[in-house]
Structure formats: C-alpha cells, structure tokens
Amino acid sequence: MGNTPSSRKISAQDRAILDMKNQRDKLHQYQHRITAITTRETAVARECLLRGDKPKALLALRRKKYQETLLAKTDAQLETLEQLTSNVEFALVQKDVVYGLQQGTTVLKQIHAEMGGIEQVEKLMGESEDARAYQREVSEMLGGQMSNQDEDEVEDELEALQGEVRGVVSPVEVTYPTAPEGELDPRKGEDRAVSQQKERARTRAKEARAKQNAEPMLA
C-alpha cells in the first residue's frame, strides 16, 4: 500500500516531455523519408533543365524548398519547447508549451502529407493530364506557403543548377582578383542584391497575374 514509484501521478510537465519525445521521434522518421524525396526532386529539376523545361524544374525546386523549410521550422520549434519544458517554473509556461505542441502536431501532419512517395515527384515532370493537374495543385499550394526569401533562394538554386547543366561554374565558386582597398563601396553590392530581389518579386507577381487571367480561358 502507499505510494510506489509506479503509482506516482503523471504531471503536466511529464506529459509535455513525453509528447515532445513522440514528436521528435516522428520528425526524425520523416526527415529520413523526405531526404530521399528531395534528392529525387533535385534530380527531376536537372532532368527538366536538360530538356529545356525551366517551369517544371522551378516547381520541383520550390516543392523541395517548402518541404525542407517545414522540417527546419518543426525542428527549431521542438528545440524551443524542450527548453521551455525544462524550466523550473513550468506552470508559468505551460500554456505556451501546450499551444506549441498543438502547432507541432499540425505541422507534422503537413509534413506527412508531403510524403506521397517518389511517384508523386515523378508527376512533377509528367505530361499527362493527371500530371498537369497535380502540377497546378502543387503550384497553387506553394503560392500561399513560401516567403519571398524562400522564392529567392529557390531561384538562386535554379541558376546554379542551370550553370551546372550547361557546364558553367557557379558564380559563387568564381574567385575574383582582390580590388584595391577603398575602390569598391560594399553598399553598391547590397543595392544590387536588393534590386535583384525586387525584380524577382515583380516577375513572380506578373506571372501570377498572367496565370489568373489565363484560367477562365482554360475552364
């Protein structure tokens, strides 16, 4: 009789730690499975570029970026929750932890939905009506999920891949002579980068409007 270790009441903090462990285990499983998918998405993008189909290559890289971002955000969120849960004054942060775990569950469901298998990746380069419908669905979904920074990083990757396909060294790998001190203003380089980002954003907005205007004609 009396209290034994096995009969000790499970606290809210214990439950939160267990929930986080389960989410962490599931995330690790998803990371291994999605790595195979994102590797194939890069290969699909390369194949599309080799046959001159840049839009499909971009779509494959955008989907890959979205999946990688989901994993990274979930990993960072779990790390934050683990730090909160180890707090001595757990009662003060309990609501934040519970809310964070709920969000984690939602994102893990999103990640699971992205693991349709390699056959789904192959559809990104398909020409059948079913493949085209899937490509439109993915493109529309990504349009509301990716930030301008994500899109810029995808376009940088696309440019590097294009250079690789053409046998050209990526600009990042080129070594330039060191300029005499004081001749270059670093702000000019920053201004060029900002201008490029704005131009890309304008181009994406223009393409989105063109697609919207074209949809009634396709219906």
PDB file of C-alpha atoms in Angstrom, residues 136 211 213-219:
ATOM      1  CA  ARG A 136      -1.179  23.042 -60.901  1.00  0.00           C
ATOM      2  CA  LYS A 211      -1.880  32.741 -64.737  1.00  0.00           C
ATOM      3  CA  ASN A 213      -6.092  35.819 -66.309  1.00  0.00           C
ATOM      4  CA  ALA A 214      -5.476  32.633 -68.283  1.00  0.00           C
ATOM      5  CA  GLU A 215      -7.505  30.356 -66.002  1.00  0.00           C
ATOM      6  CA  PRO A 216     -11.004  31.471 -67.173  1.00  0.00           C
ATOM      7  CA  MET A 217      -9.904  30.786 -70.745  1.00  0.00           C
ATOM      8  CA  LEU A 218      -8.860  27.234 -69.786  1.00  0.00           C
ATOM      9  CA  ALA A 219     -12.089  26.498 -67.956  1.00  0.00           C
TER      10      ALA A 219
END
